[in-house]
JSON list of C-alpha atoms in Angstrom, two decimals:
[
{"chain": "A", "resi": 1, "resn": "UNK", "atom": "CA", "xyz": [103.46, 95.28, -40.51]},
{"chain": "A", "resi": 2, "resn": "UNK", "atom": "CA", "xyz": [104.12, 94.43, -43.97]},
{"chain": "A", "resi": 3, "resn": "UNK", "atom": "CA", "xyz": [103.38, 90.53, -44.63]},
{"chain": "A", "resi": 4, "resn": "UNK", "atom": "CA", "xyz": [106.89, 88.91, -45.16]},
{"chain": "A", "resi": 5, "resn": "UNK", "atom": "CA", "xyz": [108.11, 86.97, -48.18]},
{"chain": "A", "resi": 6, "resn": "UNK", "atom": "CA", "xyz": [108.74, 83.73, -46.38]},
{"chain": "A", "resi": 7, "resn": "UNK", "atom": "CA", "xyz": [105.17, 83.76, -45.30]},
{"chain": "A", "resi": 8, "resn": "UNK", "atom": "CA", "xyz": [103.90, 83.87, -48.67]},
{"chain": "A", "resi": 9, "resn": "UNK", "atom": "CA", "xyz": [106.47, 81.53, -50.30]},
{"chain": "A", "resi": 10, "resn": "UNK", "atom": "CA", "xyz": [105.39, 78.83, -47.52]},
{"chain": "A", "resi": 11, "resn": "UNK", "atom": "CA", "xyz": [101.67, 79.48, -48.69]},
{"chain": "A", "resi": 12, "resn": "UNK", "atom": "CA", "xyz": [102.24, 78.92, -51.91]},
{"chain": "A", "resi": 13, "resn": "UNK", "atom": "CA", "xyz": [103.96, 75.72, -51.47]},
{"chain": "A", "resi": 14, "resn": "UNK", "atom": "CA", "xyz": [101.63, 74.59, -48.90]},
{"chain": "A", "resi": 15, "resn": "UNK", "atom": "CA", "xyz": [98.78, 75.20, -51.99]},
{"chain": "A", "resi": 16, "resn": "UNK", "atom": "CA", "xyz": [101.09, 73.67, -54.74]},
{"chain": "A", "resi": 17, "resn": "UNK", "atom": "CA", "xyz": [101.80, 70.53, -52.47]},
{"chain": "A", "resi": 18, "resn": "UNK", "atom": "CA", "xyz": [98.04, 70.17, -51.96]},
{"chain": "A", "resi": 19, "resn": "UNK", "atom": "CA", "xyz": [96.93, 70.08, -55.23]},
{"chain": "A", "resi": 20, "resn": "UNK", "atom": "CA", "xyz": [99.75, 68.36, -56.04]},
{"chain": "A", "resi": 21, "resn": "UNK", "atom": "CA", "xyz": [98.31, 65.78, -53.79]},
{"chain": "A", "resi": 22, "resn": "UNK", "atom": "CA", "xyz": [94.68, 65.89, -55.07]},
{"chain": "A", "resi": 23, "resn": "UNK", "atom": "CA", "xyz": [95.82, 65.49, -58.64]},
{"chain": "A", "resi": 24, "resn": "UNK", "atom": "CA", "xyz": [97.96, 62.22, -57.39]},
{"chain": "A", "resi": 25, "resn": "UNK", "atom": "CA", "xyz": [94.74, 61.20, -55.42]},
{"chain": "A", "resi": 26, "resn": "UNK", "atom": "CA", "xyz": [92.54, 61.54, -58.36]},
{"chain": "A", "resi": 27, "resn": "UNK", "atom": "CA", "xyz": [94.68, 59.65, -60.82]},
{"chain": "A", "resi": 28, "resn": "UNK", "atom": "CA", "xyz": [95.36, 56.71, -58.63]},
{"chain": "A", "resi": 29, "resn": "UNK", "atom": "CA", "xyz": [91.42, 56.84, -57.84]},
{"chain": "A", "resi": 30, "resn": "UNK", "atom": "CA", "xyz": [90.66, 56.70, -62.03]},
{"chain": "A", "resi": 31, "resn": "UNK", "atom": "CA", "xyz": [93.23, 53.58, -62.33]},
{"chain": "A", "resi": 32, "resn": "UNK", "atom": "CA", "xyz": [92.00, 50.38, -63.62]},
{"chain": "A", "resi": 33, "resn": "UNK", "atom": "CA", "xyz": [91.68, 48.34, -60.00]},
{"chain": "A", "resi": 34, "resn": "UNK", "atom": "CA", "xyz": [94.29, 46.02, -61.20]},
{"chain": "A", "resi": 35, "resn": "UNK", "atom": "CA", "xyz": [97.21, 48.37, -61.41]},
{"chain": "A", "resi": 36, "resn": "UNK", "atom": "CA", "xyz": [96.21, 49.92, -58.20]},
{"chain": "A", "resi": 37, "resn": "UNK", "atom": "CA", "xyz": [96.09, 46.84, -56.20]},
{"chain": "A", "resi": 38, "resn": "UNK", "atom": "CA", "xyz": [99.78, 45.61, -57.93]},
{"chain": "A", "resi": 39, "resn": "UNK", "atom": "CA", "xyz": [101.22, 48.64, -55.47]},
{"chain": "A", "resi": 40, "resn": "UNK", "atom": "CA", "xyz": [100.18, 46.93, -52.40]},
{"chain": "A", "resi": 41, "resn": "UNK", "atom": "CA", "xyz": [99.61, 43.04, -52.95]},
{"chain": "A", "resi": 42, "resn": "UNK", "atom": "CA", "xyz": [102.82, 41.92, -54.84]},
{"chain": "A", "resi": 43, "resn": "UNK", "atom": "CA", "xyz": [100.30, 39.69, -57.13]},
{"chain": "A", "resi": 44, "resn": "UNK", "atom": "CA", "xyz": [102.41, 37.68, -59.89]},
{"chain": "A", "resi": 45, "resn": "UNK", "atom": "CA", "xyz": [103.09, 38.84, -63.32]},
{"chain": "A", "resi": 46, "resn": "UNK", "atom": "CA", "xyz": [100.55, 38.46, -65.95]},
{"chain": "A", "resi": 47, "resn": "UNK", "atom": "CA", "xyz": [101.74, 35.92, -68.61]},
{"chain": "A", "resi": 48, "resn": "UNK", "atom": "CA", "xyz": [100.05, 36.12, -72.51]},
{"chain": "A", "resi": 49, "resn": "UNK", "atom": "CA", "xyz": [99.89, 32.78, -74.25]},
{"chain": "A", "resi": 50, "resn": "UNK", "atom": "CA", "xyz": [99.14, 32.39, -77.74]},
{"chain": "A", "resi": 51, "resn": "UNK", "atom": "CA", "xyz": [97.09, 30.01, -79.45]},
{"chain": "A", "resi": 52, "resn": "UNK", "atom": "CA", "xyz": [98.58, 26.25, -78.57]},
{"chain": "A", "resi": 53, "resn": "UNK", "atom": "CA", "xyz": [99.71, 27.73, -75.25]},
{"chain": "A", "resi": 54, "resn": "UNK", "atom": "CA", "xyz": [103.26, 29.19, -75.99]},
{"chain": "A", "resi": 55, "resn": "UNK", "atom": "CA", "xyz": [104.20, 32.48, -74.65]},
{"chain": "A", "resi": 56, "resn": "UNK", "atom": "CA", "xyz": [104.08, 35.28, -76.84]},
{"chain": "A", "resi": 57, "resn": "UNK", "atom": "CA", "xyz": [106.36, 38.40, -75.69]},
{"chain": "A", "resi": 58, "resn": "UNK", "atom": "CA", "xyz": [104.53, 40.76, -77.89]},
{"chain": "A", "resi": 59, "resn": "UNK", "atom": "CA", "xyz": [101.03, 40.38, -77.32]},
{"chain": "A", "resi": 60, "resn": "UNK", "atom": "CA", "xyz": [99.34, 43.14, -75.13]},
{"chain": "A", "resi": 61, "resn": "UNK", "atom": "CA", "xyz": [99.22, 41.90, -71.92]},
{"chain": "A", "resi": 62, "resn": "UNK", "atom": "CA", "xyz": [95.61, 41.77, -70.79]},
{"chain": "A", "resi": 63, "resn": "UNK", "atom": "CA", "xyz": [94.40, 44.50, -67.71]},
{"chain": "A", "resi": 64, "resn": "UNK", "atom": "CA", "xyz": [97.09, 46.86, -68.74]},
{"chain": "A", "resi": 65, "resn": "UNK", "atom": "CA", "xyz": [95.05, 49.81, -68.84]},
{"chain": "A", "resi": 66, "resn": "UNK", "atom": "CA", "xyz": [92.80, 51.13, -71.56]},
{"chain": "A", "resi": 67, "resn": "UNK", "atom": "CA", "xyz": [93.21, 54.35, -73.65]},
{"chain": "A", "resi": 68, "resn": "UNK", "atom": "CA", "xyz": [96.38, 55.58, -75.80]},
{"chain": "A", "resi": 69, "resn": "UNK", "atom": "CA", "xyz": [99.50, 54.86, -73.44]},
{"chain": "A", "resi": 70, "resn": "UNK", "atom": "CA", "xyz": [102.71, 53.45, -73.04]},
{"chain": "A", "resi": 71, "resn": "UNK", "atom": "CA", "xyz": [102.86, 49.67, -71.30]},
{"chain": "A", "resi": 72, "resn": "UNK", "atom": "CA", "xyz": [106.02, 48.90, -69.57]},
{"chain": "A", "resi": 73, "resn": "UNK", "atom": "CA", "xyz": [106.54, 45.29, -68.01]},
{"chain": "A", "resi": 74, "resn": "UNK", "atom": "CA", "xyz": [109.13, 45.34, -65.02]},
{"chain": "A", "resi": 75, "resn": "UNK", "atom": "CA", "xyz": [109.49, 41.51, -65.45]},
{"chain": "A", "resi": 76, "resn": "UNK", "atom": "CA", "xyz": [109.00, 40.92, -69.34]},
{"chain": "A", "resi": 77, "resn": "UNK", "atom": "CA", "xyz": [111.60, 43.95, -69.90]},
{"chain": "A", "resi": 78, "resn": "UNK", "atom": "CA", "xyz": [109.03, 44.89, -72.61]},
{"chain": "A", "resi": 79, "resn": "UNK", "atom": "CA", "xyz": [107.27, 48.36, -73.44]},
{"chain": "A", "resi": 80, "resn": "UNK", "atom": "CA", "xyz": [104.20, 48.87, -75.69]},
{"chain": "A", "resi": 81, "resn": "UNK", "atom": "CA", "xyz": [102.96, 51.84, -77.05]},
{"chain": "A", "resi": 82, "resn": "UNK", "atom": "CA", "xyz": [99.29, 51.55, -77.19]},
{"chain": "A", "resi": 83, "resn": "UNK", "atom": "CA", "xyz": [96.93, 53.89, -79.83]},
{"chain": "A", "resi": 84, "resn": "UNK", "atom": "CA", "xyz": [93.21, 54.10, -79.67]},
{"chain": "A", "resi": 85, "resn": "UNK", "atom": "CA", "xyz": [91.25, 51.26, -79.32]},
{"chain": "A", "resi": 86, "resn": "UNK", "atom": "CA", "xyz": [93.92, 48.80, -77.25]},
{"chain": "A", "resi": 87, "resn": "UNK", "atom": "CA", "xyz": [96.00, 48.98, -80.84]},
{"chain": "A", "resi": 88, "resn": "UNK", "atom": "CA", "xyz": [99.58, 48.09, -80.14]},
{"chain": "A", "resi": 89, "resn": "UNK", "atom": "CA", "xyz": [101.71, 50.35, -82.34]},
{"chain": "A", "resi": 90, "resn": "UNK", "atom": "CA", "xyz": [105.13, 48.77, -81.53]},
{"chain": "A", "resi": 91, "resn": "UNK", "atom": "CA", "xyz": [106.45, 46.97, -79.04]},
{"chain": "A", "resi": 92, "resn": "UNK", "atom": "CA", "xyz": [110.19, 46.12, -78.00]},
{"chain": "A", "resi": 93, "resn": "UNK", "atom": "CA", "xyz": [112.59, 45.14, -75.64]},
{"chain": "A", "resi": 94, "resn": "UNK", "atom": "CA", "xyz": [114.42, 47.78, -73.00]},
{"chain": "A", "resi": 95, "resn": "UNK", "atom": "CA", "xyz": [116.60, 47.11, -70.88]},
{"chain": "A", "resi": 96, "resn": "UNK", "atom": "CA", "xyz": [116.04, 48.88, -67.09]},
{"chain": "A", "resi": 97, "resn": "UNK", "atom": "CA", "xyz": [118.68, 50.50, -64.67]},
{"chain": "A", "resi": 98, "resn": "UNK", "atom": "CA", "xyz": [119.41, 49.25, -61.00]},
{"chain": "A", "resi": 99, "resn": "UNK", "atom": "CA", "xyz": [116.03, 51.89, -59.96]},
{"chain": "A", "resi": 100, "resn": "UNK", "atom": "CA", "xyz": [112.73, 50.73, -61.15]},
{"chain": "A", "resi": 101, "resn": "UNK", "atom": "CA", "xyz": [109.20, 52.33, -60.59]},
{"chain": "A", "resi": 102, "resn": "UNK", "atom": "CA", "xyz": [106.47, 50.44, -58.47]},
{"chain": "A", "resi": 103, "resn": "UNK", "atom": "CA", "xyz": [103.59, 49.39, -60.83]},
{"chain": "A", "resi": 104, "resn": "UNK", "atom": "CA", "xyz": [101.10, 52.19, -61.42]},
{"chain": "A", "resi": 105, "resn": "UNK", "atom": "CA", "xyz": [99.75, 54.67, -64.06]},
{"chain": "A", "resi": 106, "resn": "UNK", "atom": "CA", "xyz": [102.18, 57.07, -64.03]},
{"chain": "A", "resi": 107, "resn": "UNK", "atom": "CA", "xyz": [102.47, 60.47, -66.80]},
{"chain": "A", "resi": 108, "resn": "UNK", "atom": "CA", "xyz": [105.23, 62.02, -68.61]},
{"chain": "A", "resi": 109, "resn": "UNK", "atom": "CA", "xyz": [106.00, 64.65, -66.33]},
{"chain": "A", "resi": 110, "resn": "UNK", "atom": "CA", "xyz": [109.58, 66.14, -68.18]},
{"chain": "A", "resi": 111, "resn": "UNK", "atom": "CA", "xyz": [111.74, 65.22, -71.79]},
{"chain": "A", "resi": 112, "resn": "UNK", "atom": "CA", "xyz": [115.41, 66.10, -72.81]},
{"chain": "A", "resi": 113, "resn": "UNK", "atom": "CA", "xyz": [116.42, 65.62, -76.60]},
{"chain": "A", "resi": 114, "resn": "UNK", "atom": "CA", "xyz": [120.22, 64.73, -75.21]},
{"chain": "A", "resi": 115, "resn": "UNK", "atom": "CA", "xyz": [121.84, 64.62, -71.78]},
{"chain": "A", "resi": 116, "resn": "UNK", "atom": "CA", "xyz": [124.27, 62.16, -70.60]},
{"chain": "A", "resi": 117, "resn": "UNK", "atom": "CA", "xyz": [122.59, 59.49, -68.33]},
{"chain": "A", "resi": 118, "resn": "UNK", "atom": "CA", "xyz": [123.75, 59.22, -64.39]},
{"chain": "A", "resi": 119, "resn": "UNK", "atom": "CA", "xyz": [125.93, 55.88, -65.85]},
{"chain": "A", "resi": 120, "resn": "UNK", "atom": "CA", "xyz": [128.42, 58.49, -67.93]},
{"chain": "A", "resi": 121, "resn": "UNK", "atom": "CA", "xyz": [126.57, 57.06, -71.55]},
{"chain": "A", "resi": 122, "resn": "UNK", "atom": "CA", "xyz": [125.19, 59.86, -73.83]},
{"chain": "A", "resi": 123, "resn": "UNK", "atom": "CA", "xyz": [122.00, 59.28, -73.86]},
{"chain": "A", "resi": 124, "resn": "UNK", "atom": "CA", "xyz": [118.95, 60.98, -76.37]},
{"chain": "A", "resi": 125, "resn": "UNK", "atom": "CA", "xyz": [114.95, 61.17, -76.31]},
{"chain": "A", "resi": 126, "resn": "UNK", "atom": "CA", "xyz": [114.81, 60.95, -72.49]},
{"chain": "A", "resi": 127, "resn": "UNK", "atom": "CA", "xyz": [111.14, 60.86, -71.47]},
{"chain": "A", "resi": 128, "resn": "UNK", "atom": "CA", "xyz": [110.58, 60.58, -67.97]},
{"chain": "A", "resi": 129, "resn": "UNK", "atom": "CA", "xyz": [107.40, 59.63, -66.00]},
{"chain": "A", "resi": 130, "resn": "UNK", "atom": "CA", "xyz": [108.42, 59.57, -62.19]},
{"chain": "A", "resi": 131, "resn": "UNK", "atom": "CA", "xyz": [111.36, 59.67, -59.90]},
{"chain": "A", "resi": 132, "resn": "UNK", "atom": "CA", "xyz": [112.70, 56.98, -57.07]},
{"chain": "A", "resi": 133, "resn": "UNK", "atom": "CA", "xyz": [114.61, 58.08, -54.02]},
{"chain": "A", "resi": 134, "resn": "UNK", "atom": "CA", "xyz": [115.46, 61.30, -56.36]},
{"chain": "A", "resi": 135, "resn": "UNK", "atom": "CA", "xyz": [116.16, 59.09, -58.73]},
{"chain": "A", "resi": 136, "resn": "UNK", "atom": "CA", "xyz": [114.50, 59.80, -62.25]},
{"chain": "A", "resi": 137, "resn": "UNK", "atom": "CA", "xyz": [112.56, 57.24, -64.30]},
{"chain": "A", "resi": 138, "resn": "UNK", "atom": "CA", "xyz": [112.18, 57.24, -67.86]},
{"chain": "A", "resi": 139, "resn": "UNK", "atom": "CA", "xyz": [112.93, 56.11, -71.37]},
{"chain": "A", "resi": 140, "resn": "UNK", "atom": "CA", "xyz": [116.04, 56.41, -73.24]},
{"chain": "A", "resi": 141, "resn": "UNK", "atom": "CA", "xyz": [118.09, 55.50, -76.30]},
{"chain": "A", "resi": 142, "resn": "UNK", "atom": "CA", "xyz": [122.15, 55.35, -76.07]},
{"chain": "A", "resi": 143, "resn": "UNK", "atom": "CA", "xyz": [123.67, 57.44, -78.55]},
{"chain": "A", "resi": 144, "resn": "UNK", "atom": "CA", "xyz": [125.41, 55.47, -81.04]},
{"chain": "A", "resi": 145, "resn": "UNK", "atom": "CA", "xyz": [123.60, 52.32, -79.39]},
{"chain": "A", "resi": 146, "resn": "UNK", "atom": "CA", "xyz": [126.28, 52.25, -76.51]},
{"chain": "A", "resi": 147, "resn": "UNK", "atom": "CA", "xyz": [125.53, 49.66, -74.59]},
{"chain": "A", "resi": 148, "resn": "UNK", "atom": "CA", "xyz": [125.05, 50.70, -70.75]},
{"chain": "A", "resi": 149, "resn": "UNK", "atom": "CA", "xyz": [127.59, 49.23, -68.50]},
{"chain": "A", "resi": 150, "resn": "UNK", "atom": "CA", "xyz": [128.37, 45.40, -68.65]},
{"chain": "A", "resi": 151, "resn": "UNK", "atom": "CA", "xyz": [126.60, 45.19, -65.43]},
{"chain": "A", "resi": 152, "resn": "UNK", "atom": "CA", "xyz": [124.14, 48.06, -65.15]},
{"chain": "A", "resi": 153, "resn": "UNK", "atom": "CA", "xyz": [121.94, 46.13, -62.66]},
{"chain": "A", "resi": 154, "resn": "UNK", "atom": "CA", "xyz": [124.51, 46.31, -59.98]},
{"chain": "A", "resi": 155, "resn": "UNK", "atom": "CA", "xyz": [126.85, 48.79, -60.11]},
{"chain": "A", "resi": 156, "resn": "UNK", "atom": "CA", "xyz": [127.16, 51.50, -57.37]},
{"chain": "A", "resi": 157, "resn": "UNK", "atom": "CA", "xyz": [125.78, 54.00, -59.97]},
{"chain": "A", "resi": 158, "resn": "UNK", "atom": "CA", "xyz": [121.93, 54.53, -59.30]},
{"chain": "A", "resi": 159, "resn": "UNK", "atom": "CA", "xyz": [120.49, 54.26, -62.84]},
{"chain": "A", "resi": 160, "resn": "UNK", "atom": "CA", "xyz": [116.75, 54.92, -63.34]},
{"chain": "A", "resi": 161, "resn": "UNK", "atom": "CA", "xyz": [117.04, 54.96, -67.60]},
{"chain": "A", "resi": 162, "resn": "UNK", "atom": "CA", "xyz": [115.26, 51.88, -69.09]},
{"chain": "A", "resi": 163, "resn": "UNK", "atom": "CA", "xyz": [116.93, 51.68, -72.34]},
{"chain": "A", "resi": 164, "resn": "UNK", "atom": "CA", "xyz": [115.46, 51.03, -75.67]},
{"chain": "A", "resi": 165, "resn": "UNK", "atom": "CA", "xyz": [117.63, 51.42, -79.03]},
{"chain": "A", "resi": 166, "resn": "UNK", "atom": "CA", "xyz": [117.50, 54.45, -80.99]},
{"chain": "A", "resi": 167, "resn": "UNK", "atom": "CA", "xyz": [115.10, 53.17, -83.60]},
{"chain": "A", "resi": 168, "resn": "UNK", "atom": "CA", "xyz": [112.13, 52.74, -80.49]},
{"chain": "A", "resi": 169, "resn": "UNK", "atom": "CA", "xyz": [113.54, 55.58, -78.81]},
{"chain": "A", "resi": 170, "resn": "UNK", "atom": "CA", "xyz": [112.51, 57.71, -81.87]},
{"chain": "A", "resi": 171, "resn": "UNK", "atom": "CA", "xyz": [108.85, 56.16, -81.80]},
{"chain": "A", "resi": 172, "resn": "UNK", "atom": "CA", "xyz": [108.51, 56.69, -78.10]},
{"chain": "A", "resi": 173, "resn": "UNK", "atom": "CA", "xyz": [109.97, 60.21, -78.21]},
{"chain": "A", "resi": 174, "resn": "UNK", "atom": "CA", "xyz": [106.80, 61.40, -80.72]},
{"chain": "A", "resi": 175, "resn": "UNK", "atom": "CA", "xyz": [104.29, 58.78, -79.08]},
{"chain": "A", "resi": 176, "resn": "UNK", "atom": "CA", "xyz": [105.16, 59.84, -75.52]},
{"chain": "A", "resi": 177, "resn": "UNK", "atom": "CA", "xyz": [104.45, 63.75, -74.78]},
{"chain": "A", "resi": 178, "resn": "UNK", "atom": "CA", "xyz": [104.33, 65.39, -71.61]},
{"chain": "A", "resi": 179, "resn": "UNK", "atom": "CA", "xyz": [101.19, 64.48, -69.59]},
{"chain": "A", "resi": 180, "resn": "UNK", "atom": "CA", "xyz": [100.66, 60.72, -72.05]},
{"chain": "A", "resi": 181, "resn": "UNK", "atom": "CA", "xyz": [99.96, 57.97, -69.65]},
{"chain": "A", "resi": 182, "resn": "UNK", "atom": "CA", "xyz": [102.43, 55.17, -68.63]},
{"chain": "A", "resi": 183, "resn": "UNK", "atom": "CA", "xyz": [100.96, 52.19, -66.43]},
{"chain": "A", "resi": 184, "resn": "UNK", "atom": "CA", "xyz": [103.95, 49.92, -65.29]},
{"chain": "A", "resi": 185, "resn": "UNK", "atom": "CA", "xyz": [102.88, 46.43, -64.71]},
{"chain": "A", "resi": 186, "resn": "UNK", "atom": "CA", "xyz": [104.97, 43.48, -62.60]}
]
C-alpha cells in the first residue's frame, strides 16, 4: 500500500511545529533574564532619569537587551533602534493599536512596502515581529501621515500597527530586516 499524502503532510507539520518550537525555546532561553521574567511577573516599567533627576524619554532604557535591535516601550509609547555597541540611532514616538505584544525578544518574521492596515488607513513599511489572537504586530507609517482613527485604542477594529510617521518609518524599514531582533519592554 502506497503511503498516503495526508500521512506525509501531517509529518511534515508535526517536524515544522517542532522545530518551530525548539527555535522559540532557544531564543527565549538566550534572553537577557529581565525580559524573560517581564512575561510572567508584571514587574513595573523601567523609568530613565537624567542628571538632576528629570525624566528623559529618549535615553535607552537600561536592561533592554544588548546587541543591534529595535526597543519598543509598551508604556513610554517609544521605540529605539539600537546599533552596535548599545548606540541609539534614533528614537521616536509611535503610537500602538488596541493589540499589543507581551514583553519579550521577539524577530522580524514578515515586511510589506504598502498594504492598507486592518483600521481602513493606507499604511507603508509594515515590519512585523509577532502576531496576537491572529492578530499581527508590527511597525508602520500612515501614508500621507493619516492619522489612525480618533480613537484607535477602542474601537471594535482589532489593530495590532504601532504607528510611527513616515520619516521613522523609513529608518525602521532599512534598520529592521527580517530575522533583526525586537525586545518589547513594559
Amino acid at each position: 500500500m502506497a503511503p498516503s499524502s495526508a500521512g506525509f503532510v501531517t509529518a511534515l507539520t508535526a517536524a515544522a511545529l517542532a522545530t518551530v518550537g525548539f527555535l522559540g525555546y532557544q531564543a527565549y532561553a538566550a534572553a537577557p533574564g529581565h525580559l524573560t521574567k517581564a512575561r510572567t511577573n508584571g514587574s513595573p516599567a523601567i523609568t530613565t532619569k537624567a542628571p538632576g533627576g528629570k525624566r528623559n524619554a529618549t535615553l535607552l532604557p537600561p536592561g533592554s537587551g544588548t546587541g543591534a535591535r529595535v526597543v519598543y516601550s509598551l508604556r513610554g509609547h517609544r521605540v529605539w533602534l539600537v546599533g552596535l555597541g548599545d548606540k541609539v540611532i534614533r528614537t521616536f514616538e509611535v503610537t500602538p493599536g488596541n493589540i499589543t505584544p507581551a514583553p519579550g525578544v521577539y524577530a522580524v518574521t514578515s515586511r510589506s512596502n504598502a498594504v492598507t492596515g486592518s483600521d481602513g488607513t493606507p499604511i507603508e513599511h509594515v515590519v512585523r515581529f509577532t502576531s496576537v489572537d491572529g492578530v499581527a504586530i508590527g511597525f508602520s507609517a500612515a501614508v500621507r501621515d493619516a492619522a489612525p482613527p480618533a480613537d484607535s485604542t477602542t474601537t471594535a477594529v482589532r489593530t495590532g500597527g504601532i504607528r510611527e510617521s513616515r520619516a521613522d518609518g523609513d529608518v525602521m524599514w532599512t534598520f529592521a530586516t527580517i530575522g533583526a531582533t525586537v525586545a518589547v519592554i513594559p
